[in-house]
mmCIF file of C-alpha atoms in Angstrom:
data_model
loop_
_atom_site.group_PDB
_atom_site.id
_atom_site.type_symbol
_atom_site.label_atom_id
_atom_site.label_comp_id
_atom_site.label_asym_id
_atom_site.label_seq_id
_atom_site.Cartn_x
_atom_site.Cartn_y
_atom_site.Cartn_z
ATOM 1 C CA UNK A 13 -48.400 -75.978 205.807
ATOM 2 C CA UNK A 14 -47.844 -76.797 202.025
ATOM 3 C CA UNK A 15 -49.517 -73.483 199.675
ATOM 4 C CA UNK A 16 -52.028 -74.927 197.607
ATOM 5 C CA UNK A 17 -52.133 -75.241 193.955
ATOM 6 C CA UNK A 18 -53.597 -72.567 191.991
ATOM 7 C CA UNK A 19 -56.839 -73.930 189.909
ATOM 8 C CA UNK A 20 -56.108 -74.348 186.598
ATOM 9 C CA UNK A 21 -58.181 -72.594 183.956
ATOM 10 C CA UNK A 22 -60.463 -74.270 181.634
ATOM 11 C CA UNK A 23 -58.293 -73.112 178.211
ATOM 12 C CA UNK A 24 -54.970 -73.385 179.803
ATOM 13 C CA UNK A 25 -52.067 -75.551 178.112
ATOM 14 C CA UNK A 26 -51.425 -78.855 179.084
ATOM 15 C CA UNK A 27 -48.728 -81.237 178.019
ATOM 16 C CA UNK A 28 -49.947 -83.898 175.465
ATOM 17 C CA UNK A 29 -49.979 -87.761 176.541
ATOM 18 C CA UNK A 30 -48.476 -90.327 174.850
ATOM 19 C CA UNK A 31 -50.635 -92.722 172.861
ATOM 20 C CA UNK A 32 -53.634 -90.395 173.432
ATOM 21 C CA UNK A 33 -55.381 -89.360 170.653
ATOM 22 C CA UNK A 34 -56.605 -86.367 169.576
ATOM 23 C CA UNK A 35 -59.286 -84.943 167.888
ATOM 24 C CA UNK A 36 -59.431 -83.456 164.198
ATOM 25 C CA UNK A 37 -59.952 -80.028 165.146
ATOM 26 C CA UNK A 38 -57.554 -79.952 167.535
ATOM 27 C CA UNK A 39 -54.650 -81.729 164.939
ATOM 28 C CA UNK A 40 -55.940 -79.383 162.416
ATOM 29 C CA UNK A 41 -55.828 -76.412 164.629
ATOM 30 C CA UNK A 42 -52.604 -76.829 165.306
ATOM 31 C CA UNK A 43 -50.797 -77.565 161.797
ATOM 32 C CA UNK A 44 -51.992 -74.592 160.718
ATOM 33 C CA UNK A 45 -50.968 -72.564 163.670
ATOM 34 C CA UNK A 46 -47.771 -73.971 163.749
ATOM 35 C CA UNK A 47 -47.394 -72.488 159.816
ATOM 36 C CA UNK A 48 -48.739 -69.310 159.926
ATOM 37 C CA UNK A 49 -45.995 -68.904 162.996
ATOM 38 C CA UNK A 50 -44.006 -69.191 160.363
ATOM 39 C CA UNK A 51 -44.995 -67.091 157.432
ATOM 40 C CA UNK A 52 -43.271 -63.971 156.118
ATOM 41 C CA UNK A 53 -43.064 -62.474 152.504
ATOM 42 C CA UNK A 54 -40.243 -64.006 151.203
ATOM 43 C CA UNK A 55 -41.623 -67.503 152.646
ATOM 44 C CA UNK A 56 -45.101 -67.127 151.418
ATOM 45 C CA UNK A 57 -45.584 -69.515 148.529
ATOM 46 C CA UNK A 58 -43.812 -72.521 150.777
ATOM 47 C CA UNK A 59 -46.023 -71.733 153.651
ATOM 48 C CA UNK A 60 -49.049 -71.359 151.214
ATOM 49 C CA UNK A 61 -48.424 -75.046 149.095
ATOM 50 C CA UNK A 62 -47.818 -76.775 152.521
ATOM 51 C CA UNK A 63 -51.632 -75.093 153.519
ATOM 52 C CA UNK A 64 -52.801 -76.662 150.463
ATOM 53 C CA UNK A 65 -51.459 -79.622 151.634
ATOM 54 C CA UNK A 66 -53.770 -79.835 154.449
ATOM 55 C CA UNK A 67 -56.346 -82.306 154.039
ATOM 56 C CA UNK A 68 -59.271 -80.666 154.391
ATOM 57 C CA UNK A 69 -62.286 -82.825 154.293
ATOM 58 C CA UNK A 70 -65.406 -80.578 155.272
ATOM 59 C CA UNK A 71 -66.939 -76.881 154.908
ATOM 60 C CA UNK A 72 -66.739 -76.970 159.032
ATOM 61 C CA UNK A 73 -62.723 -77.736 159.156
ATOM 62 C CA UNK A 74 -61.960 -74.933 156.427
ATOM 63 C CA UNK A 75 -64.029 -72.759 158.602
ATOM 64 C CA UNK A 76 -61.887 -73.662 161.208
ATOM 65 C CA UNK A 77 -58.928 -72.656 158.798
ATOM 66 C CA UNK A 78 -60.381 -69.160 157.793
ATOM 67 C CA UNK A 79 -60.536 -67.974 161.611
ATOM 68 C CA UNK A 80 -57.491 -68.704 162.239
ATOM 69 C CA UNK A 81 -56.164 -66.764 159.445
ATOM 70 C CA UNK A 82 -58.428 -64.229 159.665
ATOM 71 C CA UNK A 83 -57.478 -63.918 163.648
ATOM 72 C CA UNK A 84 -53.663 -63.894 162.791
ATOM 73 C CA UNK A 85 -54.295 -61.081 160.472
ATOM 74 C CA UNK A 86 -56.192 -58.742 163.354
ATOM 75 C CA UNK A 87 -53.714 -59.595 166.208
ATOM 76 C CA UNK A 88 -50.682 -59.217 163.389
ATOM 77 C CA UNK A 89 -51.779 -56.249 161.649
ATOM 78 C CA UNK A 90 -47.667 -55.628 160.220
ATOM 79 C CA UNK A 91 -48.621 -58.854 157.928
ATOM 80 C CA UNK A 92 -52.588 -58.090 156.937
ATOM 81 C CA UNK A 93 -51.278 -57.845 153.278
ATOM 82 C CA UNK A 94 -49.300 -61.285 153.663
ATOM 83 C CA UNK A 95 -52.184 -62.846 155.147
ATOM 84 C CA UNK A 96 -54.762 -61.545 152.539
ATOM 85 C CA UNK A 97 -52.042 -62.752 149.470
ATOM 86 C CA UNK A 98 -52.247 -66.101 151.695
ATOM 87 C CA UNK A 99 -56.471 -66.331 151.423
ATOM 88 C CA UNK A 100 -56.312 -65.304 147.724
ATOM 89 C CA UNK A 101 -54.063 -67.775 146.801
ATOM 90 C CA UNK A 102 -56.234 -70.700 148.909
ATOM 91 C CA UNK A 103 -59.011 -69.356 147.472
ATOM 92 C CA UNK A 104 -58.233 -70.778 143.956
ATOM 93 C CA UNK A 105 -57.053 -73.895 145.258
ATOM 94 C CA UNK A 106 -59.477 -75.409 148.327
ATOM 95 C CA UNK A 107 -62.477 -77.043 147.016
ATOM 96 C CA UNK A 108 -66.152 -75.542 147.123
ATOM 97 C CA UNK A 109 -68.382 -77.888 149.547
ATOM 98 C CA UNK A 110 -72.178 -78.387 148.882
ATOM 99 C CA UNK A 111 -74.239 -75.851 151.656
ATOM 100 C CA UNK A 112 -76.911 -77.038 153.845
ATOM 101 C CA UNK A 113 -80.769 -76.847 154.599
ATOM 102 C CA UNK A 114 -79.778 -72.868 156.292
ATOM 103 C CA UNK A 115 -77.918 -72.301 153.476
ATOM 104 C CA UNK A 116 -78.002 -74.066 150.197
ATOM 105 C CA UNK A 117 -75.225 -71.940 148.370
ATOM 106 C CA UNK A 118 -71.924 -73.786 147.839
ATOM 107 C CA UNK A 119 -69.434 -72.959 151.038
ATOM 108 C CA UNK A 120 -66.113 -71.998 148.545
ATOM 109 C CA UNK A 121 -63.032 -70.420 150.557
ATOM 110 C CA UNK A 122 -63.415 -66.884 149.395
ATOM 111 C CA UNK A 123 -67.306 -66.803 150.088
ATOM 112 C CA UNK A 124 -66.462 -68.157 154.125
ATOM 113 C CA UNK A 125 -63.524 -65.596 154.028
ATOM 114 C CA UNK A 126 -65.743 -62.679 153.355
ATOM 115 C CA UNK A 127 -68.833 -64.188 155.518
ATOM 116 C CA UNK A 128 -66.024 -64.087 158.231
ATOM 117 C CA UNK A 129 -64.437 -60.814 157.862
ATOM 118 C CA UNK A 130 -68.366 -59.020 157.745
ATOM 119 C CA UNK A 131 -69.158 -60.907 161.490
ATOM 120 C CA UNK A 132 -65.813 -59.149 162.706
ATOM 121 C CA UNK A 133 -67.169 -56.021 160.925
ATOM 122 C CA UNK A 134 -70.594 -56.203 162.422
ATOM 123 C CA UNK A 135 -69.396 -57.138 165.985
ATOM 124 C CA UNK A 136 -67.753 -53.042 165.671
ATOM 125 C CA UNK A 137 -69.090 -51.455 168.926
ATOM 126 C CA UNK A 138 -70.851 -48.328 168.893
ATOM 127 C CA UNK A 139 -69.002 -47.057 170.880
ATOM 128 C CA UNK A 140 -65.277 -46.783 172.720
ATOM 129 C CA UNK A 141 -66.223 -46.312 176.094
ATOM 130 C CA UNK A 142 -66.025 -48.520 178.851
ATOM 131 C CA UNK A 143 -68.936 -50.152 179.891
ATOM 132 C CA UNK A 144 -70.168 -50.913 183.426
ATOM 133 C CA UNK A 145 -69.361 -54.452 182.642
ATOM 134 C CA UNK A 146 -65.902 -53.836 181.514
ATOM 135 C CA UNK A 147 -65.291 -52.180 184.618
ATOM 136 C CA UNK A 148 -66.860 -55.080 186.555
ATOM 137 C CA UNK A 149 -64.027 -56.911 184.658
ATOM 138 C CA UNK A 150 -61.046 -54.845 185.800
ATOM 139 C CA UNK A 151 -62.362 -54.221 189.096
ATOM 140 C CA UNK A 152 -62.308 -50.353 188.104
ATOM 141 C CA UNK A 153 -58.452 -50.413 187.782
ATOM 142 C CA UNK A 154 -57.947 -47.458 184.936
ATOM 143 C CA UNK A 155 -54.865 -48.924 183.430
ATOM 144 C CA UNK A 156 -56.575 -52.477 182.710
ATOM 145 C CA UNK A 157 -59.828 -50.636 181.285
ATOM 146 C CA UNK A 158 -57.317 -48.635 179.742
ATOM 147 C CA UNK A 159 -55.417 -51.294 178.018
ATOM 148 C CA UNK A 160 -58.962 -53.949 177.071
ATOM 149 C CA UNK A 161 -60.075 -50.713 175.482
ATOM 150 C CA UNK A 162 -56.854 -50.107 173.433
ATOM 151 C CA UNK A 163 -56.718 -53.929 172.179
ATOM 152 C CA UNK A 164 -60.166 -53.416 171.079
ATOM 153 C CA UNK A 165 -59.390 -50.502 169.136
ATOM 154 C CA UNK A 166 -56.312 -52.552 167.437
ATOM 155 C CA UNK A 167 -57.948 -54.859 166.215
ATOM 156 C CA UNK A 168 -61.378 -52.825 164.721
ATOM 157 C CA UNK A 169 -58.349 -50.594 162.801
ATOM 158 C CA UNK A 170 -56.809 -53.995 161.936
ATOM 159 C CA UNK A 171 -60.178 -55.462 160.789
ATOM 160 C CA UNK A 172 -60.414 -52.611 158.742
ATOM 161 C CA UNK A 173 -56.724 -53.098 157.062
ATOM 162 C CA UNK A 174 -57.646 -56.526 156.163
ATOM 163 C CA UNK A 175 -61.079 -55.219 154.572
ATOM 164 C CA UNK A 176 -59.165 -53.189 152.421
ATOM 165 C CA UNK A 177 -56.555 -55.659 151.396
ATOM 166 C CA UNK A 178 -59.494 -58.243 150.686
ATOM 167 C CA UNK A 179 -60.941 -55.453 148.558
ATOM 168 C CA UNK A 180 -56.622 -55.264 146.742
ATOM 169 C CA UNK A 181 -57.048 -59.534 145.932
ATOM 170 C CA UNK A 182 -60.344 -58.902 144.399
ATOM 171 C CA UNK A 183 -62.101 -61.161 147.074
ATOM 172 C CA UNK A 184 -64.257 -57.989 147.989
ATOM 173 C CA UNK A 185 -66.436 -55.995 145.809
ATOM 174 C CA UNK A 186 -66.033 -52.068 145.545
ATOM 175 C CA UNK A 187 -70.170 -52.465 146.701
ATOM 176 C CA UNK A 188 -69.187 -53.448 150.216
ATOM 177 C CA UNK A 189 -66.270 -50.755 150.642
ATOM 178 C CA UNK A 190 -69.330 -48.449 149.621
ATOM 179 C CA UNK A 191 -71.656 -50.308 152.123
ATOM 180 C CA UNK A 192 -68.882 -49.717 154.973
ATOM 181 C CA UNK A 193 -68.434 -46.506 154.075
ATOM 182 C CA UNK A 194 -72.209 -45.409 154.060
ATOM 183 C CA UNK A 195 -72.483 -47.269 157.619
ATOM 184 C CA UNK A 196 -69.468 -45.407 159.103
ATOM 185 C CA UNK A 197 -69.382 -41.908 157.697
ATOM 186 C CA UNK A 198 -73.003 -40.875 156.377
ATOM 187 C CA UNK A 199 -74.831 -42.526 159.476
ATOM 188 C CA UNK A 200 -77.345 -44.511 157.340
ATOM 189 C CA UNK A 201 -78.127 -46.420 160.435
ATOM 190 C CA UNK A 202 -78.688 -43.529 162.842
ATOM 191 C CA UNK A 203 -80.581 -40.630 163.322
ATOM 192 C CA UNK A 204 -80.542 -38.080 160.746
ATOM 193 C CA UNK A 205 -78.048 -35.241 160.934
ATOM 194 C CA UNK A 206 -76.438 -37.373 163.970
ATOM 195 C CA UNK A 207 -72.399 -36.854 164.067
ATOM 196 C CA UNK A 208 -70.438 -40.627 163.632
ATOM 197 C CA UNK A 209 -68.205 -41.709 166.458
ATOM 198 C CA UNK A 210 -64.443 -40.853 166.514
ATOM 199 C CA UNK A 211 -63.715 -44.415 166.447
ATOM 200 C CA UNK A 212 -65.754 -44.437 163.254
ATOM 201 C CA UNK A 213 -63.724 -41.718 161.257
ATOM 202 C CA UNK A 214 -60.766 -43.574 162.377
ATOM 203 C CA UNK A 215 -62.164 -46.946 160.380
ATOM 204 C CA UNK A 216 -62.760 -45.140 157.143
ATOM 205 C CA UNK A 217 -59.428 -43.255 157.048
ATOM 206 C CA UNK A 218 -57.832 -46.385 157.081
ATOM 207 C CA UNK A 219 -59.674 -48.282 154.699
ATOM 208 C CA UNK A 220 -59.565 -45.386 152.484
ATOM 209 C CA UNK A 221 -55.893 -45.156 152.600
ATOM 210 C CA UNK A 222 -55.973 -48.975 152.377
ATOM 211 C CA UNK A 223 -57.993 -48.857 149.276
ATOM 212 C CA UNK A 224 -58.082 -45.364 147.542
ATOM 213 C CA UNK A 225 -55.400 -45.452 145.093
ATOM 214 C CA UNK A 226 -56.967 -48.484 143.721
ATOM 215 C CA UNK A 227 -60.376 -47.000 143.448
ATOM 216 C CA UNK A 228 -59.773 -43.715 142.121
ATOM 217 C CA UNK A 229 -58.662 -45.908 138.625
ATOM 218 C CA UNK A 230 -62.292 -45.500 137.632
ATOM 219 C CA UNK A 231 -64.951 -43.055 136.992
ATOM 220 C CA UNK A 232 -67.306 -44.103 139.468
ATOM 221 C CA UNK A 233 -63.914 -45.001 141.783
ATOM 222 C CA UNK A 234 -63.465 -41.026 141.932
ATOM 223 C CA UNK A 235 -66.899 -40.245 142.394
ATOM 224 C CA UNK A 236 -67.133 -42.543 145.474
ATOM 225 C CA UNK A 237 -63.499 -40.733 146.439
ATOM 226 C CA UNK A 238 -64.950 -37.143 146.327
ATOM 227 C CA UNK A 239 -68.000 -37.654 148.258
ATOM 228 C CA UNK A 240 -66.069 -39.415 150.958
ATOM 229 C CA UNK A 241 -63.675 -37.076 151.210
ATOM 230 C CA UNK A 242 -66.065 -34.365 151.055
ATOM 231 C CA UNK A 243 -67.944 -35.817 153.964
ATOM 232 C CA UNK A 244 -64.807 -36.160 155.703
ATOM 233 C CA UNK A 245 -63.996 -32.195 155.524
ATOM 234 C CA UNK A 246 -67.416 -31.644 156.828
ATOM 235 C CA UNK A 247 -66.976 -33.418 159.581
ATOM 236 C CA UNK A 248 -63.354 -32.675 160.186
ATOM 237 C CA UNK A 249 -64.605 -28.709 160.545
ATOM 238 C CA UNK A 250 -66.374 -29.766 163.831
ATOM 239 C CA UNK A 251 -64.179 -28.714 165.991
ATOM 240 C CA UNK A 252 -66.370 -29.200 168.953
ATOM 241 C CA UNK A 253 -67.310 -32.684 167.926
ATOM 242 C CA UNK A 254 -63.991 -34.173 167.537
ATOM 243 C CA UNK A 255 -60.694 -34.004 168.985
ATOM 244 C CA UNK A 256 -57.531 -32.367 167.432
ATOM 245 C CA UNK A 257 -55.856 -35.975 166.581
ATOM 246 C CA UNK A 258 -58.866 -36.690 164.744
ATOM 247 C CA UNK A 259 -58.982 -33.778 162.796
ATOM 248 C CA UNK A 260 -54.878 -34.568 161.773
ATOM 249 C CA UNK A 261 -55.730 -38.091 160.991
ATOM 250 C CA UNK A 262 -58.285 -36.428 158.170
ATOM 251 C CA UNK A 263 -56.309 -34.279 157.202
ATOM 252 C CA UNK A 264 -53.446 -36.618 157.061
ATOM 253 C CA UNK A 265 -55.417 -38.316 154.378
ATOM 254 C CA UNK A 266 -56.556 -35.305 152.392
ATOM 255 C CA UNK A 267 -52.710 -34.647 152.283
ATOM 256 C CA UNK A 268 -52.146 -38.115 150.724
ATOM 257 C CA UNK A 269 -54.868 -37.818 147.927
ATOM 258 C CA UNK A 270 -53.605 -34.845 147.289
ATOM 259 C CA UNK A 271 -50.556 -36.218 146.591
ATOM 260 C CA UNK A 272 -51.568 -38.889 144.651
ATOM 261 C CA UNK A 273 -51.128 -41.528 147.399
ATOM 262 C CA UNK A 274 -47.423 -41.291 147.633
ATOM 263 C CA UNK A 275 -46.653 -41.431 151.303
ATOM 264 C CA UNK A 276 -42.784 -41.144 153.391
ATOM 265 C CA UNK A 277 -42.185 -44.542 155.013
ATOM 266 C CA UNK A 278 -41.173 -43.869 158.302
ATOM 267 C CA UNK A 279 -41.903 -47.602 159.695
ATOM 268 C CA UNK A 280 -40.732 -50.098 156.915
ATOM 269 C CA UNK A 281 -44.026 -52.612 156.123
ATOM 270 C CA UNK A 282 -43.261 -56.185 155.750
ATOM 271 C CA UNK A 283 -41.681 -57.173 152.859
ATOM 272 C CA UNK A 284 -39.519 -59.359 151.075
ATOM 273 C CA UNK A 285 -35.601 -59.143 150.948
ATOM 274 C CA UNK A 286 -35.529 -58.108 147.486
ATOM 275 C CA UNK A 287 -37.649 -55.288 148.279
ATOM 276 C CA UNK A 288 -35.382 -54.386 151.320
ATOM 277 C CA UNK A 289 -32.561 -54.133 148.625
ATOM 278 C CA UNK A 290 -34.407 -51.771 146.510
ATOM 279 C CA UNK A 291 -35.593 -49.898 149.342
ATOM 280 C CA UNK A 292 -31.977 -49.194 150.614
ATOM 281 C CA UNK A 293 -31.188 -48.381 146.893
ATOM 282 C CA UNK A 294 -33.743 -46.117 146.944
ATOM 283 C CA UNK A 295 -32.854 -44.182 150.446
ATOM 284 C CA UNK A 296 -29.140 -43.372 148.879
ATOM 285 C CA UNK A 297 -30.596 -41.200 146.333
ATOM 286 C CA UNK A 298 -33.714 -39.387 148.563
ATOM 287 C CA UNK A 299 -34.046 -38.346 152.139
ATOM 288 C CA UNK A 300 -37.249 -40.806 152.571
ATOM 289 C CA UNK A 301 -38.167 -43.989 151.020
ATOM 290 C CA UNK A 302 -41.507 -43.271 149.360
ATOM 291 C CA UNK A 303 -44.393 -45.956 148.281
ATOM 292 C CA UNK A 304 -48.042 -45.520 146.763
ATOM 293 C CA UNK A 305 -50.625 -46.573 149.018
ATOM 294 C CA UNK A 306 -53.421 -48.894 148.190
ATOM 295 C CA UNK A 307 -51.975 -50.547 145.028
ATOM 296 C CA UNK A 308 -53.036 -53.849 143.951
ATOM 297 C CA UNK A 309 -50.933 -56.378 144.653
ATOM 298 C CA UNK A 310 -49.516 -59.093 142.282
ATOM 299 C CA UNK A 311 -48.191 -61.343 144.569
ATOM 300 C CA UNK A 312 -50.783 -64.214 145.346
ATOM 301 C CA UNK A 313 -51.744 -64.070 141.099
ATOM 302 C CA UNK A 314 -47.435 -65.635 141.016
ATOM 303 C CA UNK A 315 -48.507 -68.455 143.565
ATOM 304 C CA UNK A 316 -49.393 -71.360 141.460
ATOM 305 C CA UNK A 317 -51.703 -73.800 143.520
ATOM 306 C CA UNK A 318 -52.811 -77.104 141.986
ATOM 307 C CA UNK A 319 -56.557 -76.913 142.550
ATOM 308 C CA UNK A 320 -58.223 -79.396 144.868
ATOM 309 C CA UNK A 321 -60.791 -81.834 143.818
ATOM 310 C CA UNK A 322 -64.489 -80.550 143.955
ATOM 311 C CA UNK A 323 -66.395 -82.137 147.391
ATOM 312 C CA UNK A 324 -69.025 -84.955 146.538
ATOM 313 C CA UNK A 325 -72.063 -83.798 147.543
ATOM 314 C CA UNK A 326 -74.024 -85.710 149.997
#
């Protein structure tokens, strides 16, 4: 007898029909996908004036935009920092759109942006261990829990990356990074005198290396600095509390302050050829290829977008 067919899922791919049409989302869904395949450093200001491009005709189909950006960014964490030159730029070119009776503010591209990037933020679970439903999921196989719970931790560190590059473009205000960073490290939410999670420690070190250079250029920049890194020393002498790798990462970026953010590159990021170039240049004359982490970056401020026209209200 002939083996029958698998069920298909309700999300899986299916060829498109001739002469059927589709809907907006779904045509808007996937020009945007198909350019953001596309995008690298040296490619950015094409792929960004053909995202302009797109006609964009409501606040719901530039929401639709922003996740997928945003979602690139977390599952492509190598290319956060294209990705966040990519919303910057957009964000002085896509039109504002009047709100609604929820919310009357004006929906603009850099307010959805951040509205997005603090739901990710707020979905980050208290903790990294797996839940009796998670193991319902994998049938208690350890390597699947295993691997759910390692995706999951990619893309809160990711999350975190893009927070900080946000924070680089000027599209986030040094008042969240401080909001984040009471939430995560002084346990403003918690009990007092309660210890934060690993996973939590984790977060801040990268968003401080992400972000510190930049913020100790001010007064108050340094101030915020030494009481997070203070914190950071308290916790890291808790041996008990915390694991050995989590100590290192601290002190991995105790090490970098003290050295005025000047880190080895041991993975190259992604960057443009010219940089490669210099790079290479630079590796003839010194054992390791140095950069300063957490500098702004100039590179969406050289993308020149011709700004959209303004929505008509309604």
């Amino acid at each position: 007898p002939a083996a029958e067919a698998a069920p298909k899922k309700a999300g899986a791919w299916r060829p498109r029909r001739r002469g059927v049409e589709e809907d907006r989302p779904t045509v808007l869904q996937r020009q945007v996908q198909g350019l953001l395949n596309k995008i690298a450093p040296d490619n950015l200001a094409t792929i960004a004036q053909q995202m302009a491009e797109i006609r964009i005709d409501n606040a719901a189909e530039m929401q639709l935009v922003i996740d997928i950006i945003c979602r690139k960014a977390v599952r492509e964490p190598h290319y956060v920092a294209t990705y966040a030159d990519m919303a910057a730029a957009l964000g002085r070119c896509y039109p504002e759109f009047p709100g609604d009776e929820a919310d009357p503010k004006p929906s603009s591209f850099t307010r959805m942006v951040v509205n997005t990037v603090q739901a990710e933020y707020q979905n980050l679970p208290d903790t990294l261990q797996p839940t009796q439903r998670l193991l319902e999921e994998c049938w208690n196989h350890a390597e699947e829990v295993s691997f759910r719970l390692s995706a999951q931790k990619k893309q809160v560190m990711a999350n975190m990356k893009l927070i900080g590059h946000l924070y680089l473009r000027r599209l986030i205000s040094v008042r969240i990074i401080q909001l984040v960073a009471q939430e995560l490290l002084f346990c403003e939410s918690k009990a007092k005198g309660s210890c934060p999670e690993e996973h939590f420690l984790e977060c801040m070190c990268e968003l401080l290396t992400s972000v510190g250079y930049t913020l100790e250029q001010s007064e108050k920049g340094r101030a915020f600095m030494r009481n997070c890194v203070g914190r950071l020393q308290e916790l890291q002498s808790k041996s008990k509390v915390y694991c050995k790798r989590v100590q290192l990462l601290v002190q991995d970026l105790i090490d970098l302050r003290a050295a005025q953010w000047k880190r080895k590159m041991f993975q190259a990021p992604a960057c443009t050829k010219a940089q490669i170039h210099k790079a290479a240049r630079q590796a003839d004359q010194e054992d390791f290829v140095f950069e300063i982490a957490g500098v702004r970056s100039g590179v969406a401020d050289k993308i020149k977008l011709a700004p959209r026209p303004q929505a008509a209200a309604c």
